[in-house]
Amino acid sequence: MPAGKEEVEKFICDEVAMLVGDANSQITPATPLIGANRAVDSADLVVLLLAVEDYARDNLGFQWDWTSDSAMSEARSVLRNIGSLADHLVSQRAA
Amino acid sequence: MDTVIVTGASRGLGRHCAMSLHERGYRVIGISRSVKGDTPYEIRSADVADSASLSKALGDLKRDKSVYALINAAGIASMNLVITTPAETVRKIINTNLVGTILACQLVAPAMIRRGSGRIINFSTLGVPLAIKGEAIYIASKAGVEGFSRAFAREMSPHGVTVNTVAPGPIDTALIEKVPRDKIDAVVSRQIIERQAEPSDVWNIVSLLLSAESSMISGETIHVGGA
């Protein structure tokens, strides 16, 4: 059965927690990925996006091309926080 | 076995680098617009200026952690005065030399980020610092490569990937076969080392930049022969 939104969010939260070394996991779906209060720096964001790309292929059954023009034009809203990224991935799977 | 991707691998400096890499035991994947003739390394057909074509040729390497380096040697030149160069030629030079370099970096960098190390070597020209008359558009494309490489080096640094540019003067390859001898001699006379470089001189610098010993060199342009 394909992963649901909560599962996708959990995966992203775990990845972010690992990247920032947050063992106690203060990371939630509301954690921002871009902007002034972002949890990850730009280098870690790239690593996160690569991990999400692999996750989408292996667990959601589609190839997520985050460098495509359409993905990039929405990037600011998609990467607003972990929840918005999970929403985007789940919607892409459905599409 | 480490993999090195070389664009422009069917001729000129790209071919020389690809051959040298193959001889030293690297797995070489060459990119060339046309696949012809025998090469001891794999050649894939793609136009570096065409993102779809390049993506098709390199797509399978995105997750390949054996990918250690990218050498962007694909390039074209058209020696002409700016005001007599057709607009289409301008676009073609910029698209192949600058956009092609950027696109290849975009496609190959994820594999190096996953690996946590890597080398990207781009090609410029001594024409940039020497401001050679009749090469303004070619020089503009290569100056773009230098600026791109410098800024991209900063972006890739946290991932253990260095990005450098090698800038040779005139080398006896197909790229300058129509340039008169006296013009080549005039350029060579403006180098710090007044000797026309050989492909092996360029390879020596590429080889240095590929080595583990170059891990603290990034964002640099190395002028072959000095300028």
PDB file of C-alpha atoms in Angstrom:
ATOM      1  CA  MET A   1       0.000   0.000   0.000  1.00  0.00           C
ATOM      2  CA  PRO A   2       1.467   3.398  -0.980  1.00  0.00           C
ATOM      3  CA  ALA A   3       2.590   5.725   1.790  1.00  0.00           C
ATOM      4  CA  GLY A   4       0.007   8.248   3.035  1.00  0.00           C
ATOM      5  CA  LYS A   5       0.601  11.875   3.937  1.00  0.00           C
ATOM      6  CA  GLU A   6       1.432  11.154   7.582  1.00  0.00           C
ATOM      7  CA  GLU A   7       3.997   8.621   6.553  1.00  0.00           C
ATOM      8  CA  VAL A   8       5.537  11.057   4.071  1.00  0.00           C
ATOM      9  CA  GLU A   9       5.659  13.751   6.745  1.00  0.00           C
ATOM     10  CA  LYS A  10       7.291  11.349   9.175  1.00  0.00           C
ATOM     11  CA  PHE A  11       9.945  10.466   6.605  1.00  0.00           C
ATOM     12  CA  ILE A  12      10.729  14.145   5.963  1.00  0.00           C
ATOM     13  CA  CYS A  13      10.728  14.986   9.690  1.00  0.00           C
ATOM     14  CA  ASP A  14      13.170  12.130  10.356  1.00  0.00           C
ATOM     15  CA  GLU A  15      15.438  13.225   7.507  1.00  0.00           C
ATOM     16  CA  VAL A  16      15.469  16.839   8.707  1.00  0.00           C
ATOM     17  CA  ALA A  17      16.101  15.718  12.291  1.00  0.00           C
ATOM     18  CA  MET A  18      19.039  13.650  11.099  1.00  0.00           C
ATOM     19  CA  LEU A  19      20.439  16.527   9.009  1.00  0.00           C
ATOM     20  CA  VAL A  20      20.268  19.031  11.848  1.00  0.00           C
ATOM     21  CA  GLY A  21      21.347  16.497  14.487  1.00  0.00           C
ATOM     22  CA  ASP A  22      18.134  16.921  16.471  1.00  0.00           C
ATOM     23  CA  ALA A  23      17.919  13.657  18.411  1.00  0.00           C
ATOM     24  CA  ASN A  24      15.021  14.886  20.565  1.00  0.00           C
ATOM     25  CA  SER A  25      13.160  15.769  17.395  1.00  0.00           C
ATOM     26  CA  GLN A  26      11.638  19.182  17.694  1.00  0.00           C
ATOM     27  CA  ILE A  27      10.892  18.771  14.017  1.00  0.00           C
ATOM     28  CA  THR A  28       7.200  18.804  13.085  1.00  0.00           C
ATOM     29  CA  PRO A  29       5.197  19.210   9.867  1.00  0.00           C
ATOM     30  CA  ALA A  30       5.082  22.946  10.657  1.00  0.00           C
ATOM     31  CA  THR A  31       8.893  23.219  10.602  1.00  0.00           C
ATOM     32  CA  PRO A  32       9.870  25.710   7.858  1.00  0.00           C
ATOM     33  CA  LEU A  33      12.275  24.576   5.133  1.00  0.00           C
ATOM     34  CA  ILE A  34      12.906  28.035   3.689  1.00  0.00           C
ATOM     35  CA  GLY A  35      12.808  31.574   5.012  1.00  0.00           C
ATOM     36  CA  ALA A  36      14.211  33.233   8.085  1.00  0.00           C
ATOM     37  CA  ASN A  37      13.308  30.449  10.533  1.00  0.00           C
ATOM     38  CA  ARG A  38      14.236  27.539   8.311  1.00  0.00           C
ATOM     39  CA  ALA A  39      15.439  24.375   9.991  1.00  0.00           C
ATOM     40  CA  VAL A  40      18.046  23.475   7.377  1.00  0.00           C
ATOM     41  CA  ASP A  41      20.659  25.492   5.527  1.00  0.00           C
ATOM     42  CA  SER A  42      20.823  25.477   1.735  1.00  0.00           C
ATOM     43  CA  ALA A  43      23.368  22.637   1.583  1.00  0.00           C
ATOM     44  CA  ASP A  44      21.233  20.415   3.813  1.00  0.00           C
ATOM     45  CA  LEU A  45      18.138  21.362   1.830  1.00  0.00           C
ATOM     46  CA  VAL A  46      19.772  19.948  -1.307  1.00  0.00           C
ATOM     47  CA  VAL A  47      20.594  16.707   0.540  1.00  0.00           C
ATOM     48  CA  LEU A  48      17.000  16.568   1.825  1.00  0.00           C
ATOM     49  CA  LEU A  49      15.554  17.052  -1.665  1.00  0.00           C
ATOM     50  CA  LEU A  50      17.741  14.249  -3.026  1.00  0.00           C
ATOM     51  CA  ALA A  51      16.521  11.966  -0.234  1.00  0.00           C
ATOM     52  CA  VAL A  52      12.911  12.946  -0.948  1.00  0.00           C
ATOM     53  CA  GLU A  53      13.483  12.230  -4.640  1.00  0.00           C
ATOM     54  CA  ASP A  54      14.629   8.696  -3.764  1.00  0.00           C
ATOM     55  CA  TYR A  55      11.712   8.272  -1.360  1.00  0.00           C
ATOM     56  CA  ALA A  56       9.184   9.345  -4.010  1.00  0.00           C
ATOM     57  CA  ARG A  57      10.616   6.810  -6.451  1.00  0.00           C
ATOM     58  CA  ASP A  58      10.832   3.933  -3.960  1.00  0.00           C
ATOM     59  CA  ASN A  59       7.712   4.511  -1.853  1.00  0.00           C
ATOM     60  CA  LEU A  60       5.318   6.695  -3.814  1.00  0.00           C
ATOM     61  CA  GLY A  61       5.942   5.179  -7.213  1.00  0.00           C
ATOM     62  CA  PHE A  62       6.808   8.266  -9.216  1.00  0.00           C
ATOM     63  CA  GLN A  63       9.839  10.168 -10.364  1.00  0.00           C
ATOM     64  CA  TRP A  64       9.855  13.553  -8.645  1.00  0.00           C
ATOM     65  CA  ASP A  65      11.891  15.994 -10.687  1.00  0.00           C
ATOM     66  CA  TRP A  66      12.394  18.934  -8.370  1.00  0.00           C
ATOM     67  CA  THR A  67      14.541  20.686 -10.964  1.00  0.00           C
ATOM     68  CA  SER A  68      11.690  20.838 -13.471  1.00  0.00           C
ATOM     69  CA  ASP A  69      10.334  24.274 -14.359  1.00  0.00           C
ATOM     70  CA  SER A  70       6.935  23.539 -12.826  1.00  0.00           C
ATOM     71  CA  ALA A  71       8.398  22.301  -9.536  1.00  0.00           C
ATOM     72  CA  MET A  72      10.726  25.284  -9.307  1.00  0.00           C
ATOM     73  CA  SER A  73       7.993  27.805 -10.040  1.00  0.00           C
ATOM     74  CA  GLU A  74       6.104  26.474  -7.033  1.00  0.00           C
ATOM     75  CA  ALA A  75       9.200  25.903  -4.944  1.00  0.00           C
ATOM     76  CA  ARG A  76       8.601  28.708  -2.494  1.00  0.00           C
ATOM     77  CA  SER A  77       5.162  27.434  -1.560  1.00  0.00           C
ATOM     78  CA  VAL A  78       6.040  23.732  -1.744  1.00  0.00           C
ATOM     79  CA  LEU A  79       9.052  24.168   0.514  1.00  0.00           C
ATOM     80  CA  ARG A  80       7.289  26.486   2.946  1.00  0.00           C
ATOM     81  CA  ASN A  81       7.377  23.733   5.545  1.00  0.00           C
ATOM     82  CA  ILE A  82       7.513  19.964   5.881  1.00  0.00           C
ATOM     83  CA  GLY A  83       3.728  19.638   5.690  1.00  0.00           C
ATOM     84  CA  SER A  84       3.488  21.594   2.416  1.00  0.00           C
ATOM     85  CA  LEU A  85       6.228  19.441   0.887  1.00  0.00           C
ATOM     86  CA  ALA A  86       4.377  16.288   1.973  1.00  0.00           C
ATOM     87  CA  ASP A  87       1.128  17.678   0.501  1.00  0.00           C
ATOM     88  CA  HIS A  88       2.913  18.335  -2.773  1.00  0.00           C
ATOM     89  CA  LEU A  89       4.368  14.837  -2.940  1.00  0.00           C
ATOM     90  CA  VAL A  90       1.049  13.166  -2.169  1.00  0.00           C
ATOM     91  CA  SER A  91      -0.699  15.292  -4.821  1.00  0.00           C
ATOM     92  CA  GLN A  92       1.999  14.493  -7.377  1.00  0.00           C
ATOM     93  CA  ARG A  93       1.528  10.795  -6.719  1.00  0.00           C
ATOM     94  CA  ALA A  94      -2.174  11.132  -7.363  1.00  0.00           C
ATOM     95  CA  ALA A  95      -1.628  13.102 -10.577  1.00  0.00           C
TER      96      ALA A  95
ATOM     97  CA  MET B   1      36.100   1.961 -10.174  1.00  0.00           C
ATOM     98  CA  ASP B   2      35.499   5.720 -10.285  1.00  0.00           C
ATOM     99  CA  THR B   3      33.497   7.103 -13.174  1.00  0.00           C
ATOM    100  CA  VAL B   4      34.404  10.328 -14.964  1.00  0.00           C
ATOM    101  CA  ILE B   5      32.005  11.969 -17.396  1.00  0.00           C
ATOM    102  CA  VAL B   6      33.640  13.946 -20.184  1.00  0.00           C
ATOM    103  CA  THR B   7      31.635  16.153 -22.528  1.00  0.00           C
ATOM    104  CA  GLY B   8      33.084  16.831 -25.963  1.00  0.00           C
ATOM    105  CA  ALA B   9      34.819  13.477 -25.682  1.00  0.00           C
ATOM    106  CA  SER B  10      35.084  12.644 -29.364  1.00  0.00           C
ATOM    107  CA  ARG B  11      37.718  15.210 -30.274  1.00  0.00           C
ATOM    108  CA  GLY B  12      40.180  17.824 -29.100  1.00  0.00           C
ATOM    109  CA  LEU B  13      40.975  18.284 -25.437  1.00  0.00           C
ATOM    110  CA  GLY B  14      37.921  16.295 -24.387  1.00  0.00           C
ATOM    111  CA  ARG B  15      39.147  13.260 -26.293  1.00  0.00           C
ATOM    112  CA  HIS B  16      42.669  13.683 -24.944  1.00  0.00           C
ATOM    113  CA  CYS B  17      41.373  13.831 -21.368  1.00  0.00           C
ATOM    114  CA  ALA B  18      39.033  10.879 -21.932  1.00  0.00           C
ATOM    115  CA  MET B  19      41.844   8.763 -23.379  1.00  0.00           C
ATOM    116  CA  SER B  20      44.204   9.703 -20.537  1.00  0.00           C
ATOM    117  CA  LEU B  21      41.540   8.835 -17.964  1.00  0.00           C
ATOM    118  CA  HIS B  22      40.813   5.519 -19.632  1.00  0.00           C
ATOM    119  CA  GLU B  23      44.515   4.653 -19.665  1.00  0.00           C
ATOM    120  CA  ARG B  24      44.669   5.353 -15.942  1.00  0.00           C
ATOM    121  CA  GLY B  25      41.845   2.941 -15.177  1.00  0.00           C
ATOM    122  CA  TYR B  26      38.864   5.233 -14.789  1.00  0.00           C
ATOM    123  CA  ARG B  27      35.484   4.258 -16.203  1.00  0.00           C
ATOM    124  CA  VAL B  28      34.952   7.012 -18.767  1.00  0.00           C
ATOM    125  CA  ILE B  29      31.567   8.030 -20.109  1.00  0.00           C
ATOM    126  CA  GLY B  30      32.029  10.407 -23.006  1.00  0.00           C
ATOM    127  CA  ILE B  31      29.332  12.710 -24.293  1.00  0.00           C
ATOM    128  CA  SER B  32      29.407  13.740 -27.923  1.00  0.00           C
ATOM    129  CA  ARG B  33      26.937  15.061 -30.469  1.00  0.00           C
ATOM    130  CA  SER B  34      27.798  12.272 -32.847  1.00  0.00           C
ATOM    131  CA  VAL B  35      29.040   8.815 -32.023  1.00  0.00           C
ATOM    132  CA  LYS B  36      31.541   7.799 -34.658  1.00  0.00           C
ATOM    133  CA  GLY B  37      34.820   5.961 -34.796  1.00  0.00           C
ATOM    134  CA  ASP B  38      36.299   3.637 -32.259  1.00  0.00           C
ATOM    135  CA  THR B  39      36.990   4.745 -28.729  1.00  0.00           C
ATOM    136  CA  PRO B  40      38.104   2.467 -25.922  1.00  0.00           C
ATOM    137  CA  TYR B  41      35.596   4.163 -23.612  1.00  0.00           C
ATOM    138  CA  GLU B  42      31.813   4.463 -23.686  1.00  0.00           C
ATOM    139  CA  ILE B  43      30.392   7.311 -25.764  1.00  0.00           C
ATOM    140  CA  ARG B  44      26.815   8.499 -25.403  1.00  0.00           C
ATOM    141  CA  SER B  45      25.212  10.769 -27.958  1.00  0.00           C
ATOM    142  CA  ALA B  46      23.837  14.096 -26.717  1.00  0.00           C
ATOM    143  CA  ASP B  47      23.852  17.787 -27.472  1.00  0.00           C
ATOM    144  CA  VAL B  48      25.007  19.534 -24.294  1.00  0.00           C
ATOM    145  CA  ALA B  49      22.970  22.607 -25.188  1.00  0.00           C
ATOM    146  CA  ASP B  50      19.765  20.561 -25.198  1.00  0.00           C
ATOM    147  CA  SER B  51      18.616  19.739 -21.661  1.00  0.00           C
ATOM    148  CA  ALA B  52      16.307  16.907 -22.783  1.00  0.00           C
ATOM    149  CA  SER B  53      19.038  15.275 -24.851  1.00  0.00           C
ATOM    150  CA  LEU B  54      21.595  15.580 -22.063  1.00  0.00           C
ATOM    151  CA  SER B  55      19.143  14.383 -19.442  1.00  0.00           C
ATOM    152  CA  LYS B  56      18.416  11.281 -21.529  1.00  0.00           C
ATOM    153  CA  ALA B  57      22.127  10.542 -21.865  1.00  0.00           C
ATOM    154  CA  LEU B  58      23.029  11.068 -18.210  1.00  0.00           C
ATOM    155  CA  GLY B  59      19.775  10.358 -16.353  1.00  0.00           C
ATOM    156  CA  ASP B  60      20.807   6.894 -15.185  1.00  0.00           C
ATOM    157  CA  LEU B  61      23.881   8.307 -13.420  1.00  0.00           C
ATOM    158  CA  LYS B  62      21.977  10.541 -11.018  1.00  0.00           C
ATOM    159  CA  ARG B  63      22.172   7.951  -8.238  1.00  0.00           C
ATOM    160  CA  ASP B  64      25.425   6.345  -9.296  1.00  0.00           C
ATOM    161  CA  LYS B  65      27.882   6.845  -6.451  1.00  0.00           C
ATOM    162  CA  SER B  66      30.774   5.768  -8.650  1.00  0.00           C
ATOM    163  CA  VAL B  67      30.524   9.163 -10.398  1.00  0.00           C
ATOM    164  CA  TYR B  68      33.625  10.996  -9.208  1.00  0.00           C
ATOM    165  CA  ALA B  69      34.164  13.748 -11.755  1.00  0.00           C
ATOM    166  CA  LEU B  70      32.718  15.759 -14.591  1.00  0.00           C
ATOM    167  CA  ILE B  71      34.924  17.381 -17.208  1.00  0.00           C
ATOM    168  CA  ASN B  72      33.055  19.878 -19.347  1.00  0.00           C
ATOM    169  CA  ALA B  73      35.198  20.014 -22.472  1.00  0.00           C
ATOM    170  CA  ALA B  74      32.467  20.437 -25.083  1.00  0.00           C
ATOM    171  CA  GLY B  75      32.888  23.743 -26.816  1.00  0.00           C
ATOM    172  CA  ILE B  76      32.594  25.571 -30.101  1.00  0.00           C
ATOM    173  CA  ALA B  77      34.181  28.735 -31.417  1.00  0.00           C
ATOM    174  CA  SER B  78      33.566  31.119 -34.260  1.00  0.00           C
ATOM    175  CA  MET B  79      36.270  33.718 -34.673  1.00  0.00           C
ATOM    176  CA  ASN B  80      34.574  36.799 -36.043  1.00  0.00           C
ATOM    177  CA  LEU B  81      33.942  40.426 -35.275  1.00  0.00           C
ATOM    178  CA  VAL B  82      30.885  40.982 -33.113  1.00  0.00           C
ATOM    179  CA  ILE B  83      29.079  43.138 -35.655  1.00  0.00           C
ATOM    180  CA  THR B  84      29.477  40.536 -38.396  1.00  0.00           C
ATOM    181  CA  THR B  85      28.410  37.519 -36.332  1.00  0.00           C
ATOM    182  CA  PRO B  86      24.869  36.275 -37.033  1.00  0.00           C
ATOM    183  CA  ALA B  87      22.553  36.219 -34.022  1.00  0.00           C
ATOM    184  CA  GLU B  88      22.038  32.470 -34.414  1.00  0.00           C
ATOM    185  CA  THR B  89      25.801  31.901 -34.153  1.00  0.00           C
ATOM    186  CA  VAL B  90      25.890  34.008 -30.982  1.00  0.00           C
ATOM    187  CA  ARG B  91      23.155  31.880 -29.435  1.00  0.00           C
ATOM    188  CA  LYS B  92      24.818  28.644 -30.514  1.00  0.00           C
ATOM    189  CA  ILE B  93      28.153  29.589 -28.930  1.00  0.00           C
ATOM    190  CA  ILE B  94      26.581  30.721 -25.655  1.00  0.00           C
ATOM    191  CA  ASN B  95      24.268  27.703 -25.528  1.00  0.00           C
ATOM    192  CA  THR B  96      26.996  25.140 -26.122  1.00  0.00           C
ATOM    193  CA  ASN B  97      29.807  26.676 -24.097  1.00  0.00           C
ATOM    194  CA  LEU B  98      27.974  28.256 -21.164  1.00  0.00           C
ATOM    195  CA  VAL B  99      24.474  26.753 -20.971  1.00  0.00           C
ATOM    196  CA  GLY B 100      25.831  23.302 -21.845  1.00  0.00           C
ATOM    197  CA  THR B 101      28.323  23.509 -18.982  1.00  0.00           C
ATOM    198  CA  ILE B 102      25.614  24.580 -16.542  1.00  0.00           C
ATOM    199  CA  LEU B 103      23.196  21.844 -17.648  1.00  0.00           C
ATOM    200  CA  ALA B 104      25.817  19.105 -17.335  1.00  0.00           C
ATOM    201  CA  CYS B 105      26.694  20.339 -13.842  1.00  0.00           C
ATOM    202  CA  GLN B 106      23.003  20.310 -12.853  1.00  0.00           C
ATOM    203  CA  LEU B 107      22.597  16.738 -14.014  1.00  0.00           C
ATOM    204  CA  VAL B 108      25.786  15.255 -12.602  1.00  0.00           C
ATOM    205  CA  ALA B 109      26.127  17.159  -9.304  1.00  0.00           C
ATOM    206  CA  PRO B 110      23.393  15.155  -7.485  1.00  0.00           C
ATOM    207  CA  ALA B 111      25.430  11.953  -7.881  1.00  0.00           C
ATOM    208  CA  MET B 112      28.462  13.669  -6.338  1.00  0.00           C
ATOM    209  CA  ILE B 113      26.357  15.134  -3.505  1.00  0.00           C
ATOM    210  CA  ARG B 114      25.047  11.637  -2.741  1.00  0.00           C
ATOM    211  CA  ARG B 115      28.620  10.357  -2.796  1.00  0.00           C
ATOM    212  CA  GLY B 116      29.883  13.227  -0.635  1.00  0.00           C
ATOM    213  CA  SER B 117      32.858  14.010  -2.847  1.00  0.00           C
ATOM    214  CA  GLY B 118      33.734  14.861  -6.404  1.00  0.00           C
ATOM    215  CA  ARG B 119      35.507  17.036  -8.929  1.00  0.00           C
ATOM    216  CA  ILE B 120      34.046  19.302 -11.582  1.00  0.00           C
ATOM    217  CA  ILE B 121      36.430  20.752 -14.137  1.00  0.00           C
ATOM    218  CA  ASN B 122      35.179  23.290 -16.642  1.00  0.00           C
ATOM    219  CA  PHE B 123      37.006  24.805 -19.579  1.00  0.00           C
ATOM    220  CA  SER B 124      37.613  28.461 -20.318  1.00  0.00           C
ATOM    221  CA  THR B 125      40.257  30.194 -22.404  1.00  0.00           C
ATOM    222  CA  LEU B 126      43.274  32.455 -22.046  1.00  0.00           C
ATOM    223  CA  GLY B 127      41.261  34.714 -24.326  1.00  0.00           C
ATOM    224  CA  VAL B 128      39.331  35.946 -21.280  1.00  0.00           C
ATOM    225  CA  PRO B 129      42.267  37.734 -19.583  1.00  0.00           C
ATOM    226  CA  LEU B 130      43.986  38.527 -22.912  1.00  0.00           C
ATOM    227  CA  ALA B 131      40.826  40.041 -24.500  1.00  0.00           C
ATOM    228  CA  ILE B 132      41.672  38.769 -27.962  1.00  0.00           C
ATOM    229  CA  LYS B 133      40.171  40.714 -30.867  1.00  0.00           C
ATOM    230  CA  GLY B 134      37.727  38.677 -32.938  1.00  0.00           C
ATOM    231  CA  GLU B 135      36.841  36.329 -30.078  1.00  0.00           C
ATOM    232  CA  ALA B 136      34.455  38.518 -28.100  1.00  0.00           C
ATOM    233  CA  ILE B 137      31.476  36.155 -28.217  1.00  0.00           C
ATOM    234  CA  TYR B 138      33.547  33.054 -27.512  1.00  0.00           C
ATOM    235  CA  ILE B 139      35.252  34.956 -24.678  1.00  0.00           C
ATOM    236  CA  ALA B 140      31.870  36.096 -23.319  1.00  0.00           C
ATOM    237  CA  SER B 141      30.703  32.481 -23.156  1.00  0.00           C
ATOM    238  CA  LYS B 142      33.890  31.406 -21.382  1.00  0.00           C
ATOM    239  CA  ALA B 143      33.880  34.361 -18.980  1.00  0.00           C
ATOM    240  CA  GLY B 144      30.404  33.136 -18.087  1.00  0.00           C
ATOM    241  CA  VAL B 145      31.814  29.674 -17.415  1.00  0.00           C
ATOM    242  CA  GLU B 146      34.436  31.168 -15.085  1.00  0.00           C
ATOM    243  CA  GLY B 147      31.852  33.183 -13.134  1.00  0.00           C
ATOM    244  CA  PHE B 148      29.475  30.244 -12.950  1.00  0.00           C
ATOM    245  CA  SER B 149      32.224  27.890 -11.774  1.00  0.00           C
ATOM    246  CA  ARG B 150      33.363  30.239  -9.047  1.00  0.00           C
ATOM    247  CA  ALA B 151      29.865  30.677  -7.615  1.00  0.00           C
ATOM    248  CA  PHE B 152      28.939  27.006  -8.105  1.00  0.00           C
ATOM    249  CA  ALA B 153      32.105  26.032  -6.253  1.00  0.00           C
ATOM    250  CA  ARG B 154      30.727  27.763  -3.165  1.00  0.00           C
ATOM    251  CA  GLU B 155      27.431  25.900  -3.566  1.00  0.00           C
ATOM    252  CA  MET B 156      29.161  22.513  -3.878  1.00  0.00           C
ATOM    253  CA  SER B 157      31.793  23.024  -1.191  1.00  0.00           C
ATOM    254  CA  PRO B 158      29.673  21.686   1.720  1.00  0.00           C
ATOM    255  CA  HIS B 159      29.271  18.455  -0.238  1.00  0.00           C
ATOM    256  CA  GLY B 160      33.001  17.831  -0.688  1.00  0.00           C
ATOM    257  CA  VAL B 161      32.935  18.702  -4.376  1.00  0.00           C
ATOM    258  CA  THR B 162      35.469  21.082  -5.910  1.00  0.00           C
ATOM    259  CA  VAL B 163      34.709  23.131  -9.019  1.00  0.00           C
ATOM    260  CA  ASN B 164      37.553  24.622 -11.025  1.00  0.00           C
ATOM    261  CA  THR B 165      38.208  26.010 -14.463  1.00  0.00           C
ATOM    262  CA  VAL B 166      41.133  25.288 -16.761  1.00  0.00           C
ATOM    263  CA  ALA B 167      41.866  28.040 -19.273  1.00  0.00           C
ATOM    264  CA  PRO B 168      44.262  27.057 -22.043  1.00  0.00           C
ATOM    265  CA  GLY B 169      45.635  29.236 -24.805  1.00  0.00           C
ATOM    266  CA  PRO B 170      45.656  27.994 -28.395  1.00  0.00           C
ATOM    267  CA  ILE B 171      46.120  24.210 -28.559  1.00  0.00           C
ATOM    268  CA  ASP B 172      46.441  22.431 -31.891  1.00  0.00           C
ATOM    269  CA  THR B 173      42.959  20.919 -32.056  1.00  0.00           C
ATOM    270  CA  ALA B 174      40.069  21.174 -34.504  1.00  0.00           C
ATOM    271  CA  LEU B 175      38.773  24.176 -32.562  1.00  0.00           C
ATOM    272  CA  ILE B 176      41.479  26.454 -34.001  1.00  0.00           C
ATOM    273  CA  GLU B 177      42.369  24.629 -37.204  1.00  0.00           C
ATOM    274  CA  LYS B 178      41.189  27.573 -39.320  1.00  0.00           C
ATOM    275  CA  VAL B 179      43.049  30.204 -37.303  1.00  0.00           C
ATOM    276  CA  PRO B 180      46.119  31.527 -39.193  1.00  0.00           C
ATOM    277  CA  ARG B 181      49.530  30.647 -37.720  1.00  0.00           C
ATOM    278  CA  ASP B 182      50.535  34.278 -37.196  1.00  0.00           C
ATOM    279  CA  LYS B 183      47.448  34.897 -35.056  1.00  0.00           C
ATOM    280  CA  ILE B 184      48.205  31.850 -32.909  1.00  0.00           C
ATOM    281  CA  ASP B 185      51.830  33.001 -32.501  1.00  0.00           C
ATOM    282  CA  ALA B 186      50.599  36.462 -31.498  1.00  0.00           C
ATOM    283  CA  VAL B 187      48.463  35.003 -28.711  1.00  0.00           C
ATOM    284  CA  VAL B 188      51.246  32.705 -27.509  1.00  0.00           C
ATOM    285  CA  SER B 189      53.607  35.700 -27.342  1.00  0.00           C
ATOM    286  CA  ARG B 190      51.239  37.295 -24.806  1.00  0.00           C
ATOM    287  CA  GLN B 191      51.334  34.288 -22.459  1.00  0.00           C
ATOM    288  CA  ILE B 192      53.668  34.393 -19.460  1.00  0.00           C
ATOM    289  CA  ILE B 193      55.228  31.185 -20.732  1.00  0.00           C
ATOM    290  CA  GLU B 194      55.726  31.962 -24.427  1.00  0.00           C
ATOM    291  CA  ARG B 195      55.289  28.406 -25.667  1.00  0.00           C
ATOM    292  CA  GLN B 196      52.239  26.931 -27.309  1.00  0.00           C
ATOM    293  CA  ALA B 197      50.807  24.398 -24.901  1.00  0.00           C
ATOM    294  CA  GLU B 198      50.241  20.762 -25.866  1.00  0.00           C
ATOM    295  CA  PRO B 199      47.165  18.731 -24.915  1.00  0.00           C
ATOM    296  CA  SER B 200      49.387  16.931 -22.393  1.00  0.00           C
ATOM    297  CA  ASP B 201      50.062  20.265 -20.628  1.00  0.00           C
ATOM    298  CA  VAL B 202      46.325  20.697 -20.182  1.00  0.00           C
ATOM    299  CA  TRP B 203      45.934  17.099 -19.020  1.00  0.00           C
ATOM    300  CA  ASN B 204      48.633  17.625 -16.379  1.00  0.00           C
ATOM    301  CA  ILE B 205      46.517  20.370 -14.814  1.00  0.00           C
ATOM    302  CA  VAL B 206      43.283  18.388 -15.164  1.00  0.00           C
ATOM    303  CA  SER B 207      45.042  15.451 -13.548  1.00  0.00           C
ATOM    304  CA  LEU B 208      46.140  17.628 -10.626  1.00  0.00           C
ATOM    305  CA  LEU B 209      42.599  18.905 -10.137  1.00  0.00           C
ATOM    306  CA  LEU B 210      41.256  15.347 -10.159  1.00  0.00           C
ATOM    307  CA  SER B 211      43.728  14.193  -7.530  1.00  0.00           C
ATOM    308  CA  ALA B 212      43.024  13.890  -3.818  1.00  0.00           C
ATOM    309  CA  GLU B 213      45.821  16.418  -3.252  1.00  0.00           C
ATOM    310  CA  SER B 214      43.694  19.170  -4.850  1.00  0.00           C
ATOM    311  CA  SER B 215      40.973  19.004  -2.208  1.00  0.00           C
ATOM    312  CA  MET B 216      41.698  22.589  -1.073  1.00  0.00           C
ATOM    313  CA  ILE B 217      41.559  24.056  -4.583  1.00  0.00           C
ATOM    314  CA  SER B 218      38.098  25.236  -5.599  1.00  0.00           C
ATOM    315  CA  GLY B 219      36.572  28.177  -7.419  1.00  0.00           C
ATOM    316  CA  GLU B 220      39.851  28.802  -9.239  1.00  0.00           C
ATOM    317  CA  THR B 221      40.684  29.415 -12.864  1.00  0.00           C
ATOM    318  CA  ILE B 222      44.067  28.003 -13.838  1.00  0.00           C
ATOM    319  CA  HIS B 223      45.585  29.653 -16.910  1.00  0.00           C
ATOM    320  CA  VAL B 224      47.675  27.196 -18.904  1.00  0.00           C
ATOM    321  CA  GLY B 225      50.833  29.102 -19.834  1.00  0.00           C
ATOM    322  CA  GLY B 226      49.905  32.066 -17.646  1.00  0.00           C
ATOM    323  CA  ALA B 227      48.171  35.336 -18.453  1.00  0.00           C
TER     324      ALA B 227
END
